[in-house]
Coordinates of C-alpha atoms in Angstrom, one line a residue:
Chain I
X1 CA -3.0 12.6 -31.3
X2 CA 0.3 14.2 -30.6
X3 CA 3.0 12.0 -29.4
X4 CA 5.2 12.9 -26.5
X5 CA 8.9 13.5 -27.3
X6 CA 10.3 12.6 -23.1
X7 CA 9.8 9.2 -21.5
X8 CA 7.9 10.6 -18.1
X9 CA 4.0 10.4 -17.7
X10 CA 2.1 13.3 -18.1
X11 CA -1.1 12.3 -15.7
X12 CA -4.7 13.0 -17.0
X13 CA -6.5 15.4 -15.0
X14 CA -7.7 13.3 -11.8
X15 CA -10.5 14.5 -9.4
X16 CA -9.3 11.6 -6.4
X17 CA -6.5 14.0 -4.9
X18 CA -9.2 16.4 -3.8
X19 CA -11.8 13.6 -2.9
X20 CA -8.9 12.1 -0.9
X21 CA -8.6 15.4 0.7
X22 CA -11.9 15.8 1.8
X23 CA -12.1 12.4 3.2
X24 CA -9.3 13.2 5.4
X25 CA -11.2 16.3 6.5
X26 CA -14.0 14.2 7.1
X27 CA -11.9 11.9 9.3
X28 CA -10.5 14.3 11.1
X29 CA -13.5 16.4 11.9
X30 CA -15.5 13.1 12.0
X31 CA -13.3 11.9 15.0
X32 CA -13.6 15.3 16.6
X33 CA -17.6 15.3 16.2
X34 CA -17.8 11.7 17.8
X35 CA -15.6 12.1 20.6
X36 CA -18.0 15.3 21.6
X37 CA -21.3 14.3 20.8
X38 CA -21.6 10.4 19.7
X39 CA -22.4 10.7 16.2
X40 CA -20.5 8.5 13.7
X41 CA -22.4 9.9 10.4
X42 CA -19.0 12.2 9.2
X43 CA -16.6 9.8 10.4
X44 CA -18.4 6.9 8.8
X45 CA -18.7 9.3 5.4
X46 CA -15.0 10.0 5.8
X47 CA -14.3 6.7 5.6
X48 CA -16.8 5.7 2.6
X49 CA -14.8 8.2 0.6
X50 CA -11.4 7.5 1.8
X51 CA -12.1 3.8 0.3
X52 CA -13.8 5.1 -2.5
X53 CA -10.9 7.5 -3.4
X54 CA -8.1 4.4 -2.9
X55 CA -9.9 2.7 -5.2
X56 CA -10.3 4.9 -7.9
X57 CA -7.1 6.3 -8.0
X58 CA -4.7 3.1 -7.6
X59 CA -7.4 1.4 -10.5
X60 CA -6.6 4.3 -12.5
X61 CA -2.8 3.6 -11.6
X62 CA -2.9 0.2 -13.1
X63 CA -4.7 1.1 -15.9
X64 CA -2.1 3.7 -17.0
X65 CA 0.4 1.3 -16.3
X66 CA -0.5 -1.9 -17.4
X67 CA -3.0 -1.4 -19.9
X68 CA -1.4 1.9 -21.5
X69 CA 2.3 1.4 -20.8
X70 CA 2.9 4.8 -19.1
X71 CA 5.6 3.0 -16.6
X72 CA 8.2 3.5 -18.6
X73 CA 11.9 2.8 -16.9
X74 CA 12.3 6.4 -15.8
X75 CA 8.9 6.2 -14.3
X76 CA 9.0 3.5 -12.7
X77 CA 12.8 4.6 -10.8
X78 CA 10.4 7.8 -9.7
X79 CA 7.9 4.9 -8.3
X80 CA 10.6 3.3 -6.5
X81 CA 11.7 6.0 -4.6
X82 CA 8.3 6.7 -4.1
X83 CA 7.6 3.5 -2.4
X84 CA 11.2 3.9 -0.6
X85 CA 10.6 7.5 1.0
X86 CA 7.1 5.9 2.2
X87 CA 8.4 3.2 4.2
X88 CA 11.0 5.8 5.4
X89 CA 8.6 7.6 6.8
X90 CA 7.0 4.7 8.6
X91 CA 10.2 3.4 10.0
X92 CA 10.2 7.0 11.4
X93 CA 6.9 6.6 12.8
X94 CA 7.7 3.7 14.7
X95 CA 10.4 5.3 15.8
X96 CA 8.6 7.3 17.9
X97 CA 7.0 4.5 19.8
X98 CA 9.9 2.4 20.2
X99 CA 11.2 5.6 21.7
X100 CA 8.6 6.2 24.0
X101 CA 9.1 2.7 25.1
X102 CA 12.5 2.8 26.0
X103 CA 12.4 6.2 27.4
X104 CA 9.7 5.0 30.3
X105 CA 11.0 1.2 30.7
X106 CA 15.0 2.0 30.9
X107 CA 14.3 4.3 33.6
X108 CA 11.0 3.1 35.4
X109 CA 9.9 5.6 37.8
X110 CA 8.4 5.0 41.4
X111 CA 5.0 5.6 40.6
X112 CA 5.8 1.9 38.5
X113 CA 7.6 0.2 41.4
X114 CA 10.9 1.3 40.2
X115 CA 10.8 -2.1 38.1
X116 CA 10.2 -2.6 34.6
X117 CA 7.4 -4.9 34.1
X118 CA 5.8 -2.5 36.4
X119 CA 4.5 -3.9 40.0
X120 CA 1.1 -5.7 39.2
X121 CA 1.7 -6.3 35.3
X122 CA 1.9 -9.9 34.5
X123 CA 3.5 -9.9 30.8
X124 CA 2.6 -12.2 28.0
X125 CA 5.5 -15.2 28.1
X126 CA 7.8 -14.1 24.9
X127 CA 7.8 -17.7 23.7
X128 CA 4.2 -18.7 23.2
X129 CA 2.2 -17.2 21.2
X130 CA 4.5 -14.2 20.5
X131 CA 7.4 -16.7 19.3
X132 CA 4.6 -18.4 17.1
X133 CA 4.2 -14.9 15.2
X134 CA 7.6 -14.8 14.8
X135 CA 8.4 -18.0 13.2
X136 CA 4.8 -16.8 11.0
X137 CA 6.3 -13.8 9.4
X138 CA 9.5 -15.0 9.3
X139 CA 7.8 -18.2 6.7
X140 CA 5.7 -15.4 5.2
X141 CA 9.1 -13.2 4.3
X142 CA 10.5 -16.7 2.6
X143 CA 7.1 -16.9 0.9
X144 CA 6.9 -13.5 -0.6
X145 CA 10.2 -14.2 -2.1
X146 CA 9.7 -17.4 -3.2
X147 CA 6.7 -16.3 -4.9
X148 CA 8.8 -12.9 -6.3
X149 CA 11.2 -15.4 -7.6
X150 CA 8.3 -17.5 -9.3
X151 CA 7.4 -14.3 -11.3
X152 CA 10.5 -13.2 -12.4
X153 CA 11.2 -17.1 -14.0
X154 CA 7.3 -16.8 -15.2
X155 CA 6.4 -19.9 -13.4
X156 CA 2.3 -18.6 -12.9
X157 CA 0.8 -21.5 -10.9
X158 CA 4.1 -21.3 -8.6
X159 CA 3.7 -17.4 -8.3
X160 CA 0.1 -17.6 -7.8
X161 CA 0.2 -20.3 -4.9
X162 CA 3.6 -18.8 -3.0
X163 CA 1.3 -15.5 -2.7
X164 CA -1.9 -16.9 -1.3
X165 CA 0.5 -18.8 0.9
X166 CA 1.8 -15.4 2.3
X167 CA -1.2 -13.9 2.3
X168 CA -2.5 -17.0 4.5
X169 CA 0.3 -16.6 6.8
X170 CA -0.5 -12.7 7.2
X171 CA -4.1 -14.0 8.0
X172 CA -3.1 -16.6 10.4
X173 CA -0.7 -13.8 12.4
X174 CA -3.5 -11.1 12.6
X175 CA -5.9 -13.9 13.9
X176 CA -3.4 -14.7 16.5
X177 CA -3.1 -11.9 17.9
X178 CA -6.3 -10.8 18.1
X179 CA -6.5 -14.0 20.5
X180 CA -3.6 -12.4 22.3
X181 CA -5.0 -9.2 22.5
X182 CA -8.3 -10.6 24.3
X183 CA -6.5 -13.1 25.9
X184 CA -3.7 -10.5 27.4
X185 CA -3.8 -10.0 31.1
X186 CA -3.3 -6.2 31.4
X187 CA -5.2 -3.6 28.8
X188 CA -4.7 -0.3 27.1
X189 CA -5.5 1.5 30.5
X190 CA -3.0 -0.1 32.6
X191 CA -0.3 2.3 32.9
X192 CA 2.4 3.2 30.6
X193 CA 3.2 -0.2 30.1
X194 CA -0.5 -1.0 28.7
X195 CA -0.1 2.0 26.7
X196 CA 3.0 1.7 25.2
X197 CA 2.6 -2.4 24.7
X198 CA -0.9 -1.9 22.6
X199 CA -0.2 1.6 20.8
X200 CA 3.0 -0.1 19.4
X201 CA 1.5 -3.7 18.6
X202 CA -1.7 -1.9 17.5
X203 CA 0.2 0.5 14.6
X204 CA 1.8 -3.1 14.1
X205 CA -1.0 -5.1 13.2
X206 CA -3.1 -2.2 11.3
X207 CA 0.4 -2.6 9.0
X208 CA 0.0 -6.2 8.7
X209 CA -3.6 -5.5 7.6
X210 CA -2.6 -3.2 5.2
X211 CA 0.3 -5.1 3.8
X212 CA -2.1 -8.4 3.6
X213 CA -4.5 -6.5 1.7
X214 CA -1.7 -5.0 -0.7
X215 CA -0.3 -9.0 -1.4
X216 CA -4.4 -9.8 -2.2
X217 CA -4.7 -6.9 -4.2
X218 CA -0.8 -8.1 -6.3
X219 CA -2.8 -11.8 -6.5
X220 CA -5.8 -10.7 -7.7
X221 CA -3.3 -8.7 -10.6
X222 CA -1.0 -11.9 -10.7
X223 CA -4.3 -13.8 -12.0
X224 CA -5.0 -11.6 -14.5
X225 CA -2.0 -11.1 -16.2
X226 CA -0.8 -7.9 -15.4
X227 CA 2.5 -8.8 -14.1
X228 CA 5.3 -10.0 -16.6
X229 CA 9.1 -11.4 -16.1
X230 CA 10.3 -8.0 -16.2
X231 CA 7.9 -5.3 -15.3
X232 CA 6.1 -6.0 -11.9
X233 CA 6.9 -3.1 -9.3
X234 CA 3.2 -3.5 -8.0
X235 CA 4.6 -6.3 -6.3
X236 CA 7.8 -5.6 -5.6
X237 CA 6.6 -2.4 -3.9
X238 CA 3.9 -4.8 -1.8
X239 CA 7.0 -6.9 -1.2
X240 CA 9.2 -4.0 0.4
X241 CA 6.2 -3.3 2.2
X242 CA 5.8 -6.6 3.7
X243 CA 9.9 -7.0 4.8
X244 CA 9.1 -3.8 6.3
X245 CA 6.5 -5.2 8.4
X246 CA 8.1 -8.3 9.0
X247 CA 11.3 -6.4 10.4
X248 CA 9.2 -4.1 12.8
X249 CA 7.7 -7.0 14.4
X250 CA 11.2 -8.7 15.0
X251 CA 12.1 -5.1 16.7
X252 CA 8.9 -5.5 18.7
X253 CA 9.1 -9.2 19.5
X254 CA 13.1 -8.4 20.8
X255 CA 12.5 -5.2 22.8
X256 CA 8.7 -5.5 24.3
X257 CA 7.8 -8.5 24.3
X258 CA 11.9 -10.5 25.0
X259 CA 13.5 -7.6 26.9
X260 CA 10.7 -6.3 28.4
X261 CA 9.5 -9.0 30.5
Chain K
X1 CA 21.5 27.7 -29.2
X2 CA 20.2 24.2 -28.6
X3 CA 18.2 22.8 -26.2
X4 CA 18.0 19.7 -23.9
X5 CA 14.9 18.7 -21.8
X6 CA 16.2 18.8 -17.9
X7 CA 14.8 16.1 -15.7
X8 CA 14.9 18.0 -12.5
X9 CA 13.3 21.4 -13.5
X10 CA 11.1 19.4 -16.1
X11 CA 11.7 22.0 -18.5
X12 CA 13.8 22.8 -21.7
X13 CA 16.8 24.1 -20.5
X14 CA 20.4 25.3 -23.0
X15 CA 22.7 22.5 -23.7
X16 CA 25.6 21.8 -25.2
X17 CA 25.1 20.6 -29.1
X18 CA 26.0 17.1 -28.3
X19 CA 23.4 16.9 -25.4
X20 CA 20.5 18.1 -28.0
X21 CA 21.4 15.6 -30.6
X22 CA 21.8 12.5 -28.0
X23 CA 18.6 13.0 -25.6
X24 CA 19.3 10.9 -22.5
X25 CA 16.6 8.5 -22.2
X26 CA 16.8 8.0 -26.3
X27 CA 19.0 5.0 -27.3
X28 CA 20.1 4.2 -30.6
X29 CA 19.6 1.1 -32.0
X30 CA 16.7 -0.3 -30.2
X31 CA 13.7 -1.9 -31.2
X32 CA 10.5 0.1 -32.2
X33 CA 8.6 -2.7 -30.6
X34 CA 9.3 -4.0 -27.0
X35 CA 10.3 -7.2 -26.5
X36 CA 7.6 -9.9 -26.2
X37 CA 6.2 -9.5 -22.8
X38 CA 6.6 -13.2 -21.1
X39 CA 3.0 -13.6 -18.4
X40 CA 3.8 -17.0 -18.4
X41 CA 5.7 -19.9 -19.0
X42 CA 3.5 -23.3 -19.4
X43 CA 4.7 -26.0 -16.7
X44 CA 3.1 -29.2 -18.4
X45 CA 4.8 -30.8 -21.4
X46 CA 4.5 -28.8 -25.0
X47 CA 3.0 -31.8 -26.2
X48 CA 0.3 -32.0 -23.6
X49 CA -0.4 -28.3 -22.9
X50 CA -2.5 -27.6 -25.8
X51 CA -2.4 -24.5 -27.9
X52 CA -2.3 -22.1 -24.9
X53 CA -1.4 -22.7 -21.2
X54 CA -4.0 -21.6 -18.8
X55 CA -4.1 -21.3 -15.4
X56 CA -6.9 -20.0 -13.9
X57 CA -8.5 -18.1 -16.5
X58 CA -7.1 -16.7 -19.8
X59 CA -5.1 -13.7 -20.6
X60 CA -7.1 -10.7 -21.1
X61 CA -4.8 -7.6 -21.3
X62 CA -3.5 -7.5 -24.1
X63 CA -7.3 -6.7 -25.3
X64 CA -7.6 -4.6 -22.4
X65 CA -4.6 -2.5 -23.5
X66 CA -5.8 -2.2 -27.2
X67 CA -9.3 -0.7 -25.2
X68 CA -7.3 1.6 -23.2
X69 CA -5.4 2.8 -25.7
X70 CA -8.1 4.3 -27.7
X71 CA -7.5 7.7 -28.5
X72 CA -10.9 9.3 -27.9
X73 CA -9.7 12.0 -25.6
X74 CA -11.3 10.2 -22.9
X75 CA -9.2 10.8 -19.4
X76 CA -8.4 7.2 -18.0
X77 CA -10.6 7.3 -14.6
X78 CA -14.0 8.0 -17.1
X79 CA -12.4 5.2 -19.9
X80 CA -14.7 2.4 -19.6
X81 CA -18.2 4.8 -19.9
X82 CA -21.0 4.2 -17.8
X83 CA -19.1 2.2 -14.4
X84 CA -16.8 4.7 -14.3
X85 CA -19.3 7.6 -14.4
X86 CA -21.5 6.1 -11.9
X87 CA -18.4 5.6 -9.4
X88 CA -17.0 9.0 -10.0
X89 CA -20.4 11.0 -9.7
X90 CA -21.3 8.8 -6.1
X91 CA -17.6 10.0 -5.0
X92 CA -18.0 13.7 -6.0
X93 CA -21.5 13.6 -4.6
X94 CA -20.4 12.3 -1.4
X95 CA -17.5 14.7 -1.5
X96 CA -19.3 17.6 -2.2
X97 CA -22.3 16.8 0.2
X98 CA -19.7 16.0 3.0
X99 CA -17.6 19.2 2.6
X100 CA -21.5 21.0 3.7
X101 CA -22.1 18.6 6.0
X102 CA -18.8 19.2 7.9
X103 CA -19.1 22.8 7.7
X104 CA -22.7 22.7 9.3
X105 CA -21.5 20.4 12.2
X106 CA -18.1 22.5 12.5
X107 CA -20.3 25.3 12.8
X108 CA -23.0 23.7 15.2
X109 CA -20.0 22.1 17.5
X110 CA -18.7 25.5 17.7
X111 CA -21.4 27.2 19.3
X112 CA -21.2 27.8 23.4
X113 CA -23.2 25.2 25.4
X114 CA -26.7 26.8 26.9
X115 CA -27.3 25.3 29.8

């Protein structure tokens, strides 16, 4: 076999970018076929290959990694700025909803009562539940690093419980507010204050879902060895991911739910 | 003329002499071997840990790199034979079947209403 003269990773052919991209076509056209005629099958096949395409390709991604040592420092700095440019682009996505907030609750119009809550919206009292889910990510940031810490000294057991104890936490938030959400005393429908409250605490909890599954996923890999001392960007990236989370929801919890009640 | 391998255009581009002879990336000095990769340091006593410390199971990669590492020409999502097959011809049979699919509702959804 010839050997490579560079340090960067020259990627086996792969068929999961274009199975990816037909699963988003299936989405897509899935959602499009169910809003007009109430029939789930494409979006529901969308979706089978959309998970079966994550799978494959991020298994694939450990396996050049970790078990053929493609990660090399250069490859790894491109996988940091990877992950970095990613959770750019989500901060700029919430962006967008923190700006449609502002721009309808600064200056509430008539139609609202002129007031921000509107007239007739009871809000959710900022320190119950929602303080709760504060102080819960807040100990799931201290967690994550704790158990980041744990890895880097090679402590395993330490590592390994830290992690479940953050991916606990994670559980504990989403089950939360799922009470809140059924508890809450307005909906999706009420206004733009129903609108902008569940679009924006909705994108926020499908993150915290993602980001949960991404620590489970760096556990799983923690048991089995894959991460050393030195070399564990997996989690690291999952890590970023989580602060990431955890600093949208303080930017929630400070302008919905504290200012704007 | 010599040559140096440019990381942004990722392609041999001219140099300077001292470039070609000192690739970036290419230290002297260093080990052929990397240094012993720590997956973890026992937390009981030497003298009561045994031969090995395990936690939770033992430590399989190093085989699993040694199996990976194979050189059979074998791209990495078919490596490990029949599991892998079977994964990747369900995906491309799902993907290939939905593509038609989608194109037979698209064109279905797209026809006018007859009332």
């Amino acid at each position: 076999m010839a050997h490579q003269v560079h340090a960067y990773h020259m990627v086996d052919p792969s068929p999961w970018p274009l199975t990816g991209a037909v699963g988003a076509l299936l989405l897509t056209s899935g959602l499009a076929i169910w809003m007009h005629f109430h029939n789930m099958t494409l979006l529901t096949l969308g979706l089978i290959l959309l998970l079966l395409t994550m799978y494959q390709w991020w298994r694939d991604i450990v396996r050049e990694g970790t078990f053929q040592g493609h990660h090399t420092p250069p490859v790894q700095k491109g996988l940091r700025y990877g992950m970095i440019l990613f959770i750019t682009s989500e901060v700029f996505f919430f962006l967008g909803f923190f700006w449609a907030f502002y721009h309808s609750s600064l200056a509430p119009t008539p139609e609202l009562g002129g007031c921000w809550p509107p007239t007739g919206i009871t809000p959710l009292d900022p320190f119950e539940v929602p303080l709760l889910n504060t102080a819960v990510l807040l100990a799931s940031g201290v967690t994550v690093t704790w158990a980041h810490h744990s890895i880097m000294e090679g402590h395993r057991k330490e590592a390994i419980q830290s992690l479940t104890l953050t991916i606990l936490l994670g559980f504990y938030f989403t089950f939360l507010q799922a009470m809140e959400y059924y508890e809450a005393p307005f909906t999706i429908a009420d206004g733009v204050y129903g609108s902008t409250f569940f679009v924006a605490t909705g994108f926020h909890g499908l993150h915290v879902i993602i980001g949960s599954t991404f620590l489970a996923i760096c556990l799983l890999r923690q048991v089995l060895y894959h991460f050393t001392s030195e070399h564990h960007f997996g989690f690291e990236a999952a890590a970023w991911y989580w602060h990431f989370v955890d600093v949208v929801w303080l930017f929630l919890y400070i302008s919905i739910y504290w200012w704007g009640s | 003329m010599y040559y140096k391998f440019s990381g942004f255009t990722q392609k041999l581009t001219g140099s300077a002499p001292a470039t070609a002879y000192n690739p970036q990336g290419l230290r002297s000095g260093l080990p052929a071997e990397s240094p012993t990769m720590i997956f973890a340091t026992p937390t009981k006593v030497v003298s009561e840990a045994g031969a090995t410390a395990e936690y939770m199971g033992a430590n399989k990669v190093p085989d699993l790199q040694k199996f990976f590492q194979t050189s059979d020409g074998i791209p990495v999502h078919l490596k490990r034979g029949y599991p892998d097959r079977l994964l990747y011809r369900t995906t491309m049979a799902l993907t290939i079947g939905g593509v038609a699919y989608c194109l037979v509702a698209l064109y279905i959804a797209a026809q006018p209403n007859r009332k």
